[in-house]
mmCIF file of C-alpha atoms in Angstrom:
data_model
loop_
_atom_site.group_PDB
_atom_site.id
_atom_site.type_symbol
_atom_site.label_atom_id
_atom_site.label_comp_id
_atom_site.label_asym_id
_atom_site.label_seq_id
_atom_site.Cartn_x
_atom_site.Cartn_y
_atom_site.Cartn_z
ATOM 1 C CA MET C 1 54.527 -38.507 5.702
ATOM 2 C CA SER C 2 51.390 -38.298 3.587
ATOM 3 C CA VAL C 3 50.896 -35.272 1.383
ATOM 4 C CA GLN C 4 47.489 -33.617 1.494
ATOM 5 C CA PRO C 5 46.044 -33.104 -1.970
ATOM 6 C CA GLN C 6 45.677 -29.465 -2.944
ATOM 7 C CA ARG C 7 42.118 -28.151 -3.051
ATOM 8 C CA ALA C 8 41.098 -27.102 -6.539
ATOM 9 C CA ALA C 9 40.854 -23.342 -6.963
ATOM 10 C CA ARG C 10 37.327 -22.007 -6.984
ATOM 11 C CA PRO C 11 36.297 -20.970 -10.504
ATOM 12 C CA THR C 12 36.139 -17.208 -10.948
ATOM 13 C CA LEU C 13 34.008 -14.967 -13.116
ATOM 14 C CA GLU C 14 37.062 -14.468 -15.313
ATOM 15 C CA ASP C 15 37.262 -18.256 -15.828
ATOM 16 C CA VAL C 16 33.615 -18.297 -16.892
ATOM 17 C CA ALA C 17 34.145 -15.429 -19.328
ATOM 18 C CA GLU C 18 37.214 -17.096 -20.844
ATOM 19 C CA ARG C 19 35.459 -20.472 -21.259
ATOM 20 C CA ALA C 20 32.426 -18.752 -22.824
ATOM 21 C CA GLY C 21 34.552 -16.572 -25.124
ATOM 22 C CA VAL C 22 32.999 -13.326 -23.872
ATOM 23 C CA SER C 23 34.143 -10.346 -21.824
ATOM 24 C CA ARG C 24 33.939 -10.327 -18.028
ATOM 25 C CA ALA C 25 31.306 -7.593 -18.251
ATOM 26 C CA THR C 26 29.132 -9.728 -20.526
ATOM 27 C CA ALA C 27 29.446 -12.729 -18.221
ATOM 28 C CA SER C 28 28.454 -10.521 -15.285
ATOM 29 C CA ARG C 29 25.399 -9.207 -17.127
ATOM 30 C CA VAL C 30 24.249 -12.770 -17.865
ATOM 31 C CA LEU C 31 24.620 -13.821 -14.215
ATOM 32 C CA ASN C 32 22.699 -10.744 -13.088
ATOM 33 C CA SER C 33 19.830 -11.472 -15.530
ATOM 34 C CA SER C 34 20.419 -8.336 -17.565
ATOM 35 C CA PRO C 35 18.390 -8.157 -20.795
ATOM 36 C CA ARG C 36 21.349 -6.475 -22.545
ATOM 37 C CA VAL C 37 22.964 -9.701 -23.784
ATOM 38 C CA SER C 38 22.509 -11.749 -26.927
ATOM 39 C CA PRO C 39 20.935 -15.223 -26.786
ATOM 40 C CA GLU C 40 24.245 -16.684 -27.993
ATOM 41 C CA ALA C 41 26.209 -15.034 -25.177
ATOM 42 C CA HIS C 42 23.594 -16.087 -22.637
ATOM 43 C CA ASP C 43 23.791 -19.735 -23.758
ATOM 44 C CA ALA C 44 27.615 -19.707 -23.804
ATOM 45 C CA VAL C 45 27.915 -18.247 -20.314
ATOM 46 C CA THR C 46 25.263 -20.604 -18.905
ATOM 47 C CA ALA C 47 27.105 -23.586 -20.379
ATOM 48 C CA ALA C 48 30.417 -22.362 -18.958
ATOM 49 C CA VAL C 49 28.903 -21.947 -15.505
ATOM 50 C CA THR C 50 27.654 -25.550 -15.607
ATOM 51 C CA GLU C 51 30.945 -26.974 -16.927
ATOM 52 C CA LEU C 52 33.101 -25.147 -14.380
ATOM 53 C CA GLY C 53 30.725 -25.513 -11.430
ATOM 54 C CA TYR C 54 30.859 -21.770 -10.865
ATOM 55 C CA THR C 55 28.914 -20.193 -8.002
ATOM 56 C CA PRO C 56 28.851 -16.412 -7.435
ATOM 57 C CA ASN C 57 30.817 -14.998 -4.526
ATOM 58 C CA HIS C 58 27.957 -13.222 -2.768
ATOM 59 C CA ALA C 59 30.213 -11.640 -0.175
ATOM 60 C CA ALA C 60 32.291 -9.943 -2.864
ATOM 61 C CA ARG C 61 29.245 -8.989 -4.888
ATOM 62 C CA SER C 62 27.533 -7.412 -1.894
ATOM 63 C CA LEU C 63 30.484 -5.043 -1.474
ATOM 64 C CA VAL C 64 29.687 -3.688 -4.917
ATOM 65 C CA THR C 65 25.896 -3.918 -5.024
ATOM 66 C CA ARG C 66 25.319 -3.280 -1.292
ATOM 67 C CA ARG C 67 22.786 -6.111 -1.460
ATOM 68 C CA THR C 68 22.716 -9.135 0.819
ATOM 69 C CA ASP C 69 20.118 -11.198 -1.104
ATOM 70 C CA ALA C 70 18.452 -11.802 2.256
ATOM 71 C CA VAL C 71 15.083 -10.742 3.657
ATOM 72 C CA ALA C 72 13.982 -10.779 7.297
ATOM 73 C CA VAL C 73 10.651 -12.394 8.166
ATOM 74 C CA VAL C 74 9.743 -10.886 11.525
ATOM 75 C CA PHE C 75 7.046 -12.202 13.880
ATOM 76 C CA SER C 76 6.183 -10.123 16.913
ATOM 77 C CA GLU C 77 4.743 -12.988 18.962
ATOM 78 C CA PRO C 78 5.921 -15.141 21.885
ATOM 79 C CA GLU C 79 7.728 -18.305 20.841
ATOM 80 C CA PRO C 80 5.110 -20.761 22.201
ATOM 81 C CA LYS C 81 2.426 -19.138 20.044
ATOM 82 C CA ILE C 82 4.624 -19.317 16.931
ATOM 83 C CA PHE C 83 5.381 -23.005 17.363
ATOM 84 C CA ASP C 84 2.044 -24.186 18.801
ATOM 85 C CA ASP C 85 -0.320 -22.505 16.323
ATOM 86 C CA PRO C 86 -0.199 -24.210 12.885
ATOM 87 C CA HIS C 87 -1.208 -20.931 11.226
ATOM 88 C CA PHE C 88 2.232 -19.457 11.921
ATOM 89 C CA GLY C 89 3.972 -22.551 10.583
ATOM 90 C CA GLN C 90 1.961 -22.147 7.401
ATOM 91 C CA LEU C 91 3.076 -18.500 7.070
ATOM 92 C CA ILE C 92 6.738 -19.387 7.663
ATOM 93 C CA ARG C 93 6.689 -22.186 5.079
ATOM 94 C CA ALA C 94 4.974 -19.899 2.569
ATOM 95 C CA ALA C 95 7.611 -17.210 3.095
ATOM 96 C CA ALA C 96 10.457 -19.709 2.745
ATOM 97 C CA ARG C 97 9.032 -21.023 -0.553
ATOM 98 C CA ALA C 98 8.289 -17.610 -2.038
ATOM 99 C CA LEU C 99 11.694 -16.169 -1.146
ATOM 100 C CA SER C 100 13.560 -19.307 -2.246
ATOM 101 C CA SER C 101 11.909 -19.160 -5.658
ATOM 102 C CA ALA C 102 13.269 -15.600 -5.960
ATOM 103 C CA ASP C 103 16.762 -16.827 -4.936
ATOM 104 C CA VAL C 104 16.563 -14.839 -1.696
ATOM 105 C CA GLN C 105 17.615 -16.128 1.722
ATOM 106 C CA MET C 106 15.042 -15.952 4.527
ATOM 107 C CA VAL C 107 16.149 -14.757 7.958
ATOM 108 C CA LEU C 108 13.507 -15.687 10.551
ATOM 109 C CA MET C 109 13.260 -13.336 13.532
ATOM 110 C CA LEU C 110 11.001 -13.876 16.569
ATOM 111 C CA VAL C 111 10.578 -10.649 18.517
ATOM 112 C CA HIS C 112 8.589 -10.347 21.727
ATOM 113 C CA SER C 113 10.446 -8.735 24.639
ATOM 114 C CA PRO C 114 11.902 -5.189 24.754
ATOM 115 C CA ASP C 115 15.383 -6.738 24.502
ATOM 116 C CA ASP C 116 14.264 -8.598 21.369
ATOM 117 C CA GLN C 117 12.974 -5.341 19.895
ATOM 118 C CA ALA C 118 16.246 -3.498 20.525
ATOM 119 C CA ARG C 119 18.237 -6.349 19.028
ATOM 120 C CA ALA C 120 15.931 -6.501 15.995
ATOM 121 C CA GLU C 121 16.285 -2.764 15.415
ATOM 122 C CA ARG C 122 20.089 -3.013 15.457
ATOM 123 C CA PHE C 123 20.049 -5.991 13.106
ATOM 124 C CA LEU C 124 17.574 -4.562 10.605
ATOM 125 C CA ALA C 125 19.332 -1.188 10.528
ATOM 126 C CA GLY C 126 22.777 -2.788 10.226
ATOM 127 C CA GLY C 127 22.672 -3.738 6.565
ATOM 128 C CA HIS C 128 22.292 -7.482 7.169
ATOM 129 C CA VAL C 129 19.128 -7.784 5.047
ATOM 130 C CA ASP C 130 17.699 -5.959 2.048
ATOM 131 C CA GLY C 131 14.136 -5.717 3.341
ATOM 132 C CA ALA C 132 11.619 -7.196 5.772
ATOM 133 C CA LEU C 133 8.214 -8.849 5.937
ATOM 134 C CA LEU C 134 6.678 -7.787 9.237
ATOM 135 C CA PHE C 135 3.959 -9.624 11.181
ATOM 136 C CA ALA C 136 3.255 -7.291 14.113
ATOM 137 C CA PRO C 137 -0.496 -7.020 14.707
ATOM 138 C CA HIS C 138 -0.768 -6.141 18.412
ATOM 139 C CA LYS C 139 -1.671 -2.797 19.916
ATOM 140 C CA GLY C 140 1.260 -1.333 21.833
ATOM 141 C CA ASP C 141 3.833 -3.238 19.789
ATOM 142 C CA GLN C 142 6.842 -1.005 19.111
ATOM 143 C CA LEU C 143 8.052 -2.846 16.010
ATOM 144 C CA PRO C 144 5.885 -0.935 13.490
ATOM 145 C CA ALA C 145 7.197 2.376 14.875
ATOM 146 C CA ILE C 146 10.741 1.016 14.673
ATOM 147 C CA ALA C 147 10.195 -0.238 11.120
ATOM 148 C CA ARG C 148 8.951 3.181 9.969
ATOM 149 C CA LYS C 149 12.401 4.602 10.775
ATOM 150 C CA LEU C 150 14.429 1.822 9.120
ATOM 151 C CA PRO C 151 16.486 2.560 6.005
ATOM 152 C CA LEU C 152 15.050 -0.473 4.175
ATOM 153 C CA PRO C 153 11.717 -1.405 2.574
ATOM 154 C CA VAL C 154 9.147 -3.195 4.755
ATOM 155 C CA VAL C 155 5.888 -4.910 3.780
ATOM 156 C CA TYR C 156 3.356 -5.533 6.547
ATOM 157 C CA ALA C 157 0.936 -8.411 7.037
ATOM 158 C CA GLY C 158 -2.462 -7.027 7.943
ATOM 159 C CA ARG C 159 -2.890 -3.655 9.634
ATOM 160 C CA PRO C 160 -0.431 -2.585 12.315
ATOM 161 C CA TRP C 161 -1.510 -0.069 14.921
ATOM 162 C CA GLY C 162 -0.539 3.527 14.286
ATOM 163 C CA PRO C 163 -0.607 5.688 11.161
ATOM 164 C CA LEU C 164 -0.877 3.716 7.918
ATOM 165 C CA ARG C 165 0.121 6.499 5.531
ATOM 166 C CA GLY C 166 3.146 5.513 3.449
ATOM 167 C CA LEU C 167 3.041 1.837 4.480
ATOM 168 C CA HIS C 168 2.839 -1.203 2.210
ATOM 169 C CA LEU C 169 0.219 -3.636 3.588
ATOM 170 C CA VAL C 170 -1.248 -6.961 2.455
ATOM 171 C CA ASP C 171 -4.363 -7.918 4.419
ATOM 172 C CA ASN C 172 -7.268 -10.371 4.226
ATOM 173 C CA ASP C 173 -10.925 -9.371 4.128
ATOM 174 C CA ASN C 174 -11.629 -10.208 7.763
ATOM 175 C CA THR C 175 -14.826 -8.175 7.964
ATOM 176 C CA GLY C 176 -16.280 -9.535 4.739
ATOM 177 C CA GLY C 177 -15.354 -13.084 5.713
ATOM 178 C CA SER C 178 -17.098 -12.871 9.072
ATOM 179 C CA VAL C 179 -20.206 -11.373 7.443
ATOM 180 C CA LEU C 180 -20.155 -14.313 5.034
ATOM 181 C CA ALA C 181 -19.831 -16.815 7.905
ATOM 182 C CA THR C 182 -22.661 -15.287 9.926
ATOM 183 C CA GLU C 183 -24.997 -14.912 6.959
ATOM 184 C CA HIS C 184 -24.391 -18.581 6.151
ATOM 185 C CA LEU C 185 -25.563 -19.510 9.655
ATOM 186 C CA MET C 186 -28.581 -17.229 9.291
ATOM 187 C CA SER C 187 -29.456 -18.877 5.965
ATOM 188 C CA LEU C 188 -29.719 -22.196 7.837
ATOM 189 C CA GLY C 189 -32.450 -20.735 10.034
ATOM 190 C CA ARG C 190 -30.266 -20.236 13.111
ATOM 191 C CA LYS C 191 -31.636 -17.558 15.434
ATOM 192 C CA LYS C 192 -29.234 -17.298 18.395
ATOM 193 C CA ILE C 193 -25.809 -16.886 16.773
ATOM 194 C CA VAL C 194 -23.023 -16.171 19.273
ATOM 195 C CA SER C 195 -19.354 -15.508 18.528
ATOM 196 C CA VAL C 196 -16.028 -16.556 20.014
ATOM 197 C CA THR C 197 -13.816 -13.594 19.139
ATOM 198 C CA GLY C 198 -10.089 -13.038 19.115
ATOM 199 C CA THR C 199 -8.111 -10.635 21.300
ATOM 200 C CA VAL C 200 -9.130 -6.977 21.242
ATOM 201 C CA ASP C 201 -5.577 -5.760 20.535
ATOM 202 C CA GLU C 202 -5.537 -7.045 16.933
ATOM 203 C CA TYR C 203 -7.327 -5.460 13.997
ATOM 204 C CA SER C 204 -8.102 -8.882 12.525
ATOM 205 C CA SER C 205 -10.073 -9.734 15.677
ATOM 206 C CA ILE C 206 -11.832 -6.376 15.696
ATOM 207 C CA ASP C 207 -12.768 -6.722 12.019
ATOM 208 C CA ARG C 208 -14.125 -10.256 12.513
ATOM 209 C CA VAL C 209 -16.369 -9.355 15.427
ATOM 210 C CA GLU C 210 -17.496 -6.264 13.516
ATOM 211 C CA GLY C 211 -18.563 -8.479 10.617
ATOM 212 C CA TRP C 212 -20.591 -10.648 13.013
ATOM 213 C CA ARG C 213 -22.162 -7.537 14.566
ATOM 214 C CA THR C 214 -23.088 -6.153 11.155
ATOM 215 C CA ALA C 215 -24.718 -9.416 10.059
ATOM 216 C CA VAL C 216 -26.800 -9.988 13.221
ATOM 217 C CA GLY C 217 -27.481 -6.306 13.879
ATOM 218 C CA ALA C 218 -25.976 -6.411 17.379
ATOM 219 C CA ASP C 219 -25.846 -3.327 19.605
ATOM 220 C CA GLU C 220 -23.299 -2.962 22.425
ATOM 221 C CA ALA C 221 -25.440 -4.769 25.004
ATOM 222 C CA MET C 222 -26.112 -7.696 22.663
ATOM 223 C CA THR C 223 -22.424 -7.843 21.733
ATOM 224 C CA GLU C 224 -21.392 -8.058 25.388
ATOM 225 C CA LEU C 225 -23.929 -10.807 26.036
ATOM 226 C CA MET C 226 -23.281 -12.953 22.963
ATOM 227 C CA THR C 227 -19.512 -12.759 22.479
ATOM 228 C CA GLU C 228 -16.564 -14.140 24.430
ATOM 229 C CA SER C 229 -12.913 -13.521 23.534
ATOM 230 C CA GLY C 230 -9.955 -15.904 23.396
ATOM 231 C CA ASN C 231 -6.285 -15.753 22.512
ATOM 232 C CA PHE C 232 -6.482 -17.804 19.299
ATOM 233 C CA ASN C 233 -5.698 -21.146 20.964
ATOM 234 C CA ARG C 234 -7.722 -24.312 21.488
ATOM 235 C CA ASP C 235 -8.022 -24.035 25.269
ATOM 236 C CA ASP C 236 -9.341 -20.479 25.044
ATOM 237 C CA GLY C 237 -11.865 -21.569 22.416
ATOM 238 C CA LYS C 238 -13.138 -24.262 24.757
ATOM 239 C CA LEU C 239 -13.370 -21.904 27.742
ATOM 240 C CA ALA C 240 -15.114 -19.191 25.710
ATOM 241 C CA MET C 241 -17.661 -21.652 24.318
ATOM 242 C CA ALA C 242 -18.399 -22.991 27.804
ATOM 243 C CA ALA C 243 -18.964 -19.441 29.058
ATOM 244 C CA LEU C 244 -21.355 -18.710 26.196
ATOM 245 C CA LEU C 245 -23.322 -21.903 26.853
ATOM 246 C CA LYS C 246 -23.923 -20.748 30.426
ATOM 247 C CA ARG C 247 -24.833 -17.192 29.409
ATOM 248 C CA VAL C 248 -26.915 -18.032 26.320
ATOM 249 C CA PRO C 249 -28.195 -21.588 26.940
ATOM 250 C CA ASP C 250 -30.541 -21.526 23.939
ATOM 251 C CA LEU C 251 -27.778 -20.603 21.423
ATOM 252 C CA ASP C 252 -28.011 -22.577 18.186
ATOM 253 C CA ALA C 253 -24.936 -21.389 16.228
ATOM 254 C CA VAL C 254 -21.475 -19.957 16.813
ATOM 255 C CA PHE C 255 -19.021 -18.097 14.606
ATOM 256 C CA VAL C 256 -15.477 -18.608 15.898
ATOM 257 C CA ALA C 257 -12.650 -16.245 14.898
ATOM 258 C CA SER C 258 -10.103 -19.013 14.206
ATOM 259 C CA ASP C 259 -10.070 -22.719 13.362
ATOM 260 C CA LEU C 260 -7.919 -23.528 16.399
ATOM 261 C CA MET C 261 -10.416 -21.866 18.746
ATOM 262 C CA ALA C 262 -13.258 -23.558 16.829
ATOM 263 C CA ALA C 263 -11.677 -26.941 17.609
ATOM 264 C CA GLY C 264 -11.827 -25.988 21.292
ATOM 265 C CA ALA C 265 -15.438 -24.823 20.901
ATOM 266 C CA LEU C 266 -16.340 -28.233 19.462
ATOM 267 C CA ASP C 267 -14.722 -29.853 22.526
ATOM 268 C CA ALA C 268 -16.901 -27.751 24.836
ATOM 269 C CA LEU C 269 -20.077 -28.477 22.856
ATOM 270 C CA ARG C 270 -19.347 -32.214 22.912
ATOM 271 C CA GLU C 271 -18.791 -32.175 26.691
ATOM 272 C CA ALA C 272 -22.056 -30.254 27.128
ATOM 273 C CA GLY C 273 -23.971 -32.874 25.146
ATOM 274 C CA ARG C 274 -24.743 -30.497 22.260
ATOM 275 C CA ARG C 275 -24.771 -32.150 18.834
ATOM 276 C CA VAL C 276 -23.039 -30.427 15.915
ATOM 277 C CA PRO C 277 -24.649 -29.377 13.642
ATOM 278 C CA GLU C 278 -28.080 -30.618 14.800
ATOM 279 C CA ASP C 279 -28.155 -28.521 18.005
ATOM 280 C CA VAL C 280 -25.416 -25.988 17.298
ATOM 281 C CA ALA C 281 -23.893 -25.095 13.918
ATOM 282 C CA VAL C 282 -20.242 -23.989 13.976
ATOM 283 C CA VAL C 283 -18.184 -21.869 11.535
ATOM 284 C CA GLY C 284 -14.477 -21.124 11.975
ATOM 285 C CA PHE C 285 -11.999 -18.844 10.248
ATOM 286 C CA ASP C 286 -8.728 -19.712 8.429
ATOM 287 C CA ASP C 287 -9.442 -23.045 6.668
ATOM 288 C CA HIS C 288 -6.154 -24.372 7.977
ATOM 289 C CA PRO C 289 -5.462 -27.711 6.219
ATOM 290 C CA LEU C 290 -4.228 -29.368 9.427
ATOM 291 C CA ILE C 291 -7.298 -28.374 11.442
ATOM 292 C CA ALA C 292 -10.533 -27.657 9.578
ATOM 293 C CA PRO C 293 -10.890 -30.950 7.629
ATOM 294 C CA HIS C 294 -9.885 -33.035 10.680
ATOM 295 C CA THR C 295 -12.190 -31.792 13.459
ATOM 296 C CA GLU C 296 -15.194 -33.886 14.509
ATOM 297 C CA PRO C 297 -17.287 -33.076 12.572
ATOM 298 C CA PRO C 298 -15.170 -31.429 9.817
ATOM 299 C CA LEU C 299 -15.342 -27.654 10.145
ATOM 300 C CA THR C 300 -17.156 -25.208 7.905
ATOM 301 C CA THR C 301 -14.866 -22.187 7.844
ATOM 302 C CA ILE C 302 -13.751 -19.024 6.081
ATOM 303 C CA ARG C 303 -10.672 -19.503 3.933
ATOM 304 C CA GLN C 304 -7.943 -16.901 4.103
ATOM 305 C CA ASP C 305 -5.078 -18.114 1.948
ATOM 306 C CA ALA C 306 -1.806 -17.739 3.866
ATOM 307 C CA ASN C 307 0.197 -18.784 0.817
ATOM 308 C CA GLU C 308 -1.455 -16.114 -1.313
ATOM 309 C CA GLN C 309 -0.972 -13.401 1.303
ATOM 310 C CA VAL C 310 2.734 -14.151 1.699
ATOM 311 C CA ALA C 311 3.231 -14.465 -2.074
ATOM 312 C CA HIS C 312 1.710 -10.991 -2.529
ATOM 313 C CA MET C 313 3.920 -9.614 0.264
ATOM 314 C CA VAL C 314 7.076 -11.075 -1.283
ATOM 315 C CA ALA C 315 6.176 -9.881 -4.795
ATOM 316 C CA HIS C 316 5.511 -6.397 -3.429
ATOM 317 C CA LEU C 317 8.825 -6.344 -1.543
ATOM 318 C CA LEU C 318 10.796 -7.555 -4.563
ATOM 319 C CA ARG C 319 9.367 -4.697 -6.633
ATOM 320 C CA LEU C 320 10.499 -2.268 -3.949
ATOM 321 C CA LEU C 321 13.976 -3.828 -3.943
ATOM 322 C CA ARG C 322 14.160 -3.368 -7.716
ATOM 323 C CA ASP C 323 13.326 0.323 -7.208
ATOM 324 C CA GLU C 324 10.154 -0.024 -9.228
ATOM 325 C CA PRO C 325 7.477 2.636 -8.639
ATOM 326 C CA VAL C 326 5.140 0.998 -6.112
ATOM 327 C CA ARG C 327 2.295 2.934 -4.497
ATOM 328 C CA ALA C 328 2.042 2.551 -0.735
ATOM 329 C CA ARG C 329 -1.396 1.107 -0.045
ATOM 330 C CA ARG C 330 -3.398 -1.562 1.785
ATOM 331 C CA GLU C 331 -4.090 -4.518 -0.505
ATOM 332 C CA VAL C 332 -7.052 -6.589 0.732
ATOM 333 C CA LEU C 333 -7.330 -10.205 -0.440
ATOM 334 C CA PRO C 334 -10.736 -11.907 -0.668
ATOM 335 C CA THR C 335 -11.988 -14.619 1.691
ATOM 336 C CA ILE C 336 -14.441 -17.423 0.826
ATOM 337 C CA LEU C 337 -16.751 -19.814 2.678
ATOM 338 C CA VAL C 338 -15.778 -23.502 2.691
ATOM 339 C CA ARG C 339 -18.731 -25.700 3.696
ATOM 340 C CA ARG C 340 -18.238 -28.917 5.679
ATOM 341 C CA GLN C 341 -20.308 -30.984 8.087
ATOM 342 C CA SER C 342 -20.219 -28.628 11.114
ATOM 343 C CA THR C 343 -23.087 -26.675 9.528
#
């Protein structure tokens, strides 16, 4: 009968301390990045960790620190939208990179139905994560109200509906970006500038159409005539553009509230025999690297940096987790115009 070889015992913190010639407390301080250790002790413990192949027992440590070293990234959107819209993939990748660089595990949560919301509340309140990054932009969404009651820090993307007092928010300058887009079209001599807007239950959509209204000086009647909304997907962009072509046949420019909808608007213009930019100039919003440079023609657009937004959210949350004094506020990141051939 063959004898199974015994598995080598996992190195312990005591083994590291003994190899390094320091106390267990000193070894622990080094592994927890405490500044209260000498350079010599730091180098000795680091060398011992490498030689022994030591990895911390996070389960045991969490019993002492009550920390999980995990953060929830919560999207309050239906699954098809998350996986079909490249913008969400960009946000998820940015969150994974930013949290990984901080040695924090990302827990991705997709919440849409009432059952999802109840399950998310139980999970987030159950001590499974140290904090959350919350993407919940829609009016009527219960997640922001749930998050306000949670016993853990939360940083929000954009503006959720409801009271903002006491919340930590990182947003993009949607209004300023749409003013910039529309004024660019006006500077080209365009006179009939319409807009394909986003859904009316998101502040980002409301801010973007408000920027267009401010730039063109639109009243309510003009806004109703010269705007058409879509749900931030390509098909809706195409349908909205087709509707605007029927309603405003002499339009010569369009500001579209997302790159994905702008791609659909270009489809509709092409099918209608309108040349871009000769007949109709087009500006999008996002500057998504998988969309804007690859449309036909390449899309002039407003850049909102998803990587920067998520990096700011993660940095803000990490300061909260370290119990640093952080003022609750809405941080607004700038947007810029990126010119390509569609204008």
